[in-house]
XYZ file of C-alpha atoms in Angstrom:
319
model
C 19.808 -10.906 -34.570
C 18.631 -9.318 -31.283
C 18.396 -11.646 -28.181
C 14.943 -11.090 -27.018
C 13.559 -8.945 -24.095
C 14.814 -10.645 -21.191
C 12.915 -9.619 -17.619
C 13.087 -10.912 -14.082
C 10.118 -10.911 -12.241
C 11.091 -10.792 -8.091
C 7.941 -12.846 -6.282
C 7.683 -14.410 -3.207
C 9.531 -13.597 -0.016
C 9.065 -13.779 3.463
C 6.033 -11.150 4.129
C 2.158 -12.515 4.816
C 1.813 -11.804 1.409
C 3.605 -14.051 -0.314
C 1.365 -16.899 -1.791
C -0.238 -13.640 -3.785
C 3.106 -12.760 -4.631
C 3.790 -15.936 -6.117
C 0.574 -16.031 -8.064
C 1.231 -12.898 -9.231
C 4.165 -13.313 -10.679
C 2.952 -16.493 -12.228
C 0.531 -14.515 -14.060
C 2.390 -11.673 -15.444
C 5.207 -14.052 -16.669
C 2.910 -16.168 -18.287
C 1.330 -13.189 -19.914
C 5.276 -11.304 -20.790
C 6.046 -14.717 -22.187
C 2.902 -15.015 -24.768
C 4.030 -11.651 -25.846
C 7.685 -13.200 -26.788
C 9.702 -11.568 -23.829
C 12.057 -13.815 -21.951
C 10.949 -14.045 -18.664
C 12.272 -15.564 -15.149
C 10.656 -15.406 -11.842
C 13.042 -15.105 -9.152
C 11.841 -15.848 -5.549
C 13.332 -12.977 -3.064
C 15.630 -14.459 -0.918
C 19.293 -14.904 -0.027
C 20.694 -15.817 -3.907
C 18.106 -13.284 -5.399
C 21.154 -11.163 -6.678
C 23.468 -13.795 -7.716
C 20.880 -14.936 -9.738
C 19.782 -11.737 -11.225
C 23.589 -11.382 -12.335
C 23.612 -14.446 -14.002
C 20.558 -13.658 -15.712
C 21.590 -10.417 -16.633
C 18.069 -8.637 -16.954
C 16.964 -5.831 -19.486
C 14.295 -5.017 -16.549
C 13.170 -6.111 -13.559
C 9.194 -6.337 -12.007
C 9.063 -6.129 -8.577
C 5.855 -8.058 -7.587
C 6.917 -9.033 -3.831
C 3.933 -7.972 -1.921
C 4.021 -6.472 1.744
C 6.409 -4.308 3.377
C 9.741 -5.847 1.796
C 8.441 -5.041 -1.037
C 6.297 -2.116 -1.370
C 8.336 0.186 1.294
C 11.005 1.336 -0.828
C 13.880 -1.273 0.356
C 13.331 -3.715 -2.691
C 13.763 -0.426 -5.186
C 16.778 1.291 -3.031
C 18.440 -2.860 -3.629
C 17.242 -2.914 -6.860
C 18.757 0.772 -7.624
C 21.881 0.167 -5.959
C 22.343 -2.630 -7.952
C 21.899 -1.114 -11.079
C 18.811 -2.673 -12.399
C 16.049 -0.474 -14.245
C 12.716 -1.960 -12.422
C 8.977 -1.570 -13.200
C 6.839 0.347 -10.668
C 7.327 3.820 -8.687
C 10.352 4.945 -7.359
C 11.919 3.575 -3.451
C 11.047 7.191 -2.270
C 7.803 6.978 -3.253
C 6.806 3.645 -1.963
C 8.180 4.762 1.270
C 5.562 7.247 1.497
C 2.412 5.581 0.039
C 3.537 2.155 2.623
C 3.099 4.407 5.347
C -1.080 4.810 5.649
C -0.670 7.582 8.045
C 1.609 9.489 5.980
C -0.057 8.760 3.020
C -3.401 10.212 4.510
C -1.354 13.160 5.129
C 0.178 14.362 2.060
C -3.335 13.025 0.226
C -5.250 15.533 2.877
C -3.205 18.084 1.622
C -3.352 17.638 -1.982
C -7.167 18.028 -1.269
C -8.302 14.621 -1.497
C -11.445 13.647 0.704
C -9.540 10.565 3.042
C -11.695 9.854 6.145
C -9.873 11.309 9.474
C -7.990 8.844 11.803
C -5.124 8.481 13.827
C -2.170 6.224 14.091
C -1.724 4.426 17.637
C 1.804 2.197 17.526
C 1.551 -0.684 20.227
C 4.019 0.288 22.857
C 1.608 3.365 23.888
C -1.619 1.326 23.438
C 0.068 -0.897 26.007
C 1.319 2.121 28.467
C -1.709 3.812 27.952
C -3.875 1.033 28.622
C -7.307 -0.024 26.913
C -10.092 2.402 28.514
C -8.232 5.594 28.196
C -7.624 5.211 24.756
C -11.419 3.700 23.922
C -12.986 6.558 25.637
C -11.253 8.963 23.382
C -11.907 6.837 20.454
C -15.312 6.701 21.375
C -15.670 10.265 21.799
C -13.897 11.385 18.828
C -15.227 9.079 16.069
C -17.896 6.920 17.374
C -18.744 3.277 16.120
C -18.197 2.274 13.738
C -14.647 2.979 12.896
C -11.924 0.722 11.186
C -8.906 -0.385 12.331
C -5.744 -1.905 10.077
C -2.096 -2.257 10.091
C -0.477 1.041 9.013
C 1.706 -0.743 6.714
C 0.374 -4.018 4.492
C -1.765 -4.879 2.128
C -4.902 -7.270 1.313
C -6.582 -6.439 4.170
C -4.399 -8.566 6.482
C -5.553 -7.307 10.282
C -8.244 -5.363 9.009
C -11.431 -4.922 11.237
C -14.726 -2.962 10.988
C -15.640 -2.452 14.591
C -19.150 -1.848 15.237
C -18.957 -1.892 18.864
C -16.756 -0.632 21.756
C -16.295 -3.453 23.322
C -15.202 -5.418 20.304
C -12.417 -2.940 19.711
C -9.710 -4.825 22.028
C -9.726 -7.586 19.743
C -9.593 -5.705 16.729
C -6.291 -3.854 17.734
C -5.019 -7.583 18.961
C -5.289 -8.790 15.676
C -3.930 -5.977 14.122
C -0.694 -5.507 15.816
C 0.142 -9.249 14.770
C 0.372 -7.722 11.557
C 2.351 -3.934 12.216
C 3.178 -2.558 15.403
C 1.307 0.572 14.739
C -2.417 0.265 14.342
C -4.134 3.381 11.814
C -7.867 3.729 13.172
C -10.179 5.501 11.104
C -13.988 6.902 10.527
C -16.407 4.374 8.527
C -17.287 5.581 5.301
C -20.357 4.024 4.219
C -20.648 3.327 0.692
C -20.068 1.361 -2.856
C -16.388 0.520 -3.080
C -14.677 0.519 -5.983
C -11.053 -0.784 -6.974
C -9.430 1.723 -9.962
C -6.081 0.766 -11.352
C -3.903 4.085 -12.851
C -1.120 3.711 -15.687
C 1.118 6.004 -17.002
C 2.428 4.735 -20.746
C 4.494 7.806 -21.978
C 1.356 10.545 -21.786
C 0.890 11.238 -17.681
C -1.186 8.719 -15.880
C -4.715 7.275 -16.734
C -7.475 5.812 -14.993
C -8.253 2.238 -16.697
C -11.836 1.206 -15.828
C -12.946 1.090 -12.252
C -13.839 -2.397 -10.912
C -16.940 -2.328 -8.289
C -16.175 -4.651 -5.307
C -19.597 -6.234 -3.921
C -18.844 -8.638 -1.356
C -20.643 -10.808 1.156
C -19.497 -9.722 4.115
C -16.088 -7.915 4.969
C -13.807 -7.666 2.436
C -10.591 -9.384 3.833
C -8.185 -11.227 3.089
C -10.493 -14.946 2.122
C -12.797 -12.346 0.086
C -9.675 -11.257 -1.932
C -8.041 -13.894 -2.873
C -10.961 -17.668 -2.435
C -13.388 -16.989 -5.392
C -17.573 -17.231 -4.141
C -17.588 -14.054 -1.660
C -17.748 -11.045 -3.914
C -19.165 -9.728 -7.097
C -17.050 -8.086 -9.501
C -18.398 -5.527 -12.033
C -16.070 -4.359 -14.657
C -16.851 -1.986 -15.953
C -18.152 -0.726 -12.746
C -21.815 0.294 -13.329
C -21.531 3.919 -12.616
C -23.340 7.648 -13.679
C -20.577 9.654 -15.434
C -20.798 11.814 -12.670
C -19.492 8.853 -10.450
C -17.005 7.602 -12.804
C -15.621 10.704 -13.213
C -15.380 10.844 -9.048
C -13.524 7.713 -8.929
C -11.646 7.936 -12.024
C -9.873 11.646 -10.839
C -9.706 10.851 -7.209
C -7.538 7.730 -8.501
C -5.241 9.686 -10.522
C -5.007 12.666 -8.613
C -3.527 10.000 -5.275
C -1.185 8.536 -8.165
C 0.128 12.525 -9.263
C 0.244 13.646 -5.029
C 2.239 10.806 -4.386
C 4.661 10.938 -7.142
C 3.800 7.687 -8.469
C 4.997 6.032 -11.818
C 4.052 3.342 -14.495
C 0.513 1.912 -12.377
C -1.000 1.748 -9.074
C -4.207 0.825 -7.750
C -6.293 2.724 -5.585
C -9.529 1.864 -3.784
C -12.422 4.610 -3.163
C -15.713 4.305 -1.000
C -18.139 6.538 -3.333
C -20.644 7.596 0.085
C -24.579 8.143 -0.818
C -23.879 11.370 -1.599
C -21.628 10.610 -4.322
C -18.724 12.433 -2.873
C -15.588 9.832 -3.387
C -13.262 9.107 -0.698
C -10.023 7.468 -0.597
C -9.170 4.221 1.155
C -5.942 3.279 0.316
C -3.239 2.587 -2.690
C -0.712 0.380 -3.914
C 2.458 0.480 -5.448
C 2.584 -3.167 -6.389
C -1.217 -4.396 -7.077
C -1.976 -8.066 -6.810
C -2.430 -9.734 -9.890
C -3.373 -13.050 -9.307
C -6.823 -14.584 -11.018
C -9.280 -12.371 -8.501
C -7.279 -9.542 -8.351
C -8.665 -5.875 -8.854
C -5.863 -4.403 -11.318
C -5.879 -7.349 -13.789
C -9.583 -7.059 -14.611
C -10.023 -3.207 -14.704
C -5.994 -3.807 -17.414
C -8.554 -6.758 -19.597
C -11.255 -4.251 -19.921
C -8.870 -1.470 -20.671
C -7.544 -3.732 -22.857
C -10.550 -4.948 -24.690
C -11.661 -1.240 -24.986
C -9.116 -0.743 -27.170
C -8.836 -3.896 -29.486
C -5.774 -5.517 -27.524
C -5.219 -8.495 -25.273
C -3.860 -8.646 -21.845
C -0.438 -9.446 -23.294
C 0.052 -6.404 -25.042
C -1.460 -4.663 -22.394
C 1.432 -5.521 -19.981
C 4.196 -4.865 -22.706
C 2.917 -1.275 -22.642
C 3.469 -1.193 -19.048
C 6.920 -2.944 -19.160
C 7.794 -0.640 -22.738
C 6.992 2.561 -20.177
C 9.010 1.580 -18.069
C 12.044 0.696 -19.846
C 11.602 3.922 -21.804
C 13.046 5.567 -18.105
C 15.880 3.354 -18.403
């Protein structure tokens, strides 16, 4: 008789991220495990790979959030090793960590991302402060946003709505990257849409609609009572269909693989603009990829669990 499916899911670490990482992987094991898979959740640190050898995985999912894990060094480890791993390739996470570069090749491939400019801290210090918020000023007005380059659920993220308050803003930034991306304010409904690719190129599952009270940081994300969710977002099919292809169309320019999770601002005009992606979404309780996968799931008569065997088949299928 077969041994069963046996996968190690790689949580934790050392990033700002990890207490989502852990939660993640706590949910997608416990899901993988109601499905009959064998499943182990390995925290990423200095016996990581002595454990994964005694182990002795079919697969591995990386769900260490942050730049250890979403810029390409967990997959180059996890490659060199020898392990087949869920999630997009360590060249391609090295470009989507970046948010600069990312805008770049995204601008390119014709996708609406508002304009901005990437300011590391060494010249925002040489430079000094006026210089740089006259320009800012001048160039893009108030209000613009300002966020780590590299990271994830909106750790060091600011709206600025005034000069003055801009200072700060970079301060608290920088504690989180050392090169700060500021960019226009898009005004608009913001929506969370999760892509998968099972075998057939990828697919948008339904788009989540973010609501929140207030900015939508880091307490917003992850401490339920300060947003709405709406899943199925309630959208025209005109504006599902701008979501939906703006979300596959960053996975496909970015050379993406098995899922990803992008969020769009849909402006007043109903043109849809993209805000960011990631390689490895969150999927703790209030996550946005879990709850766009249940109504994806639902949609099609199955249950979360086999939802993420699909995801974990497609991926062993590149083994």
């Amino acid at each position: 008789m077969d041994r069963p499916l046996t996968v190690a899911i790689l949580a934790g670490g050392l990033t700002h991220e990890r207490e989502v990482s852990l939660r993640s992987g706590s949910r997608v094991a416990g899901a993988l495990r109601d499905s009959g898979v064998q499943v182990k959740v390995l925290d990423l640190d200095s016996q990581v790979l002595q454990r994964l050898a005694a182990l002795e995985p079919d697969i591995v999912w990386p769900l260490v959030h942050g730049d250890t894990g979403e810029d390409g060094s967990l997959q180059d480890l996890l490659d060199l090793a020898g392990y087949p791993f869920v999630g997009s390739t360590a060249a391609a996470c090295r470009l989507t960590s970046d948010k600069s570069v990312a805008a770049a090749v995204l601008t390119r491939a014709g996708i609406k991302v508002p304009s901005s400019m990437a300011l590391p801290q060494p010249l925002f210090r040489e430079v000094g402060v006026v210089p740089i918020l006259d320009m800012i000023d001048q160039r893009y007005g108030f209000p613009v946003v300002v966020k780590p380059a590299r990271g994830g659920s909106s750790l060091g993220l600011t709206v600025v709505y005034d000069r003055a308050d801009l200072p700060a803003a970079m301060v608290d930034c920088f504690a989180y990257d050392d090169v700060a991306l500021i960019q226009s304010y898009v005004a608009g409904r913001e929506f969370g849409i999760g892509v998968v690719d099972l075998g057939d190129g990828p697919k948008a599952i339904p788009p989540v609609e973010v609501v929140a009270s207030g900015p939508y940081d880091y307490d917003a994300r992850y401490n339920p009572g300060r947003v709405q969710y709406f899943v199925p977002a309630h959208t025209t099919d005109a504006e599902y269909a701008a979501v939906t292809e703006l979300a596959v169309g960053v996975h496909t320019a970015l050379g993406l693989r098995h899922y990803s999770r992008t969020d769009v601002i849909l402006d007043e005009q109903g043109m849809a603009w993209f805000i960011d992606v990631n390689t490895t979404p969150g999927m703790a309780e209030t996550s946005i990829f879990p709850q766009g996968a249940s109504a994806a799931a639902q949609s099609r008569g199955e249950s979360m669990e086999d939802f993420y065997l699909e995801i974990l088949q497609a991926a062993l299928a590149h083994k």
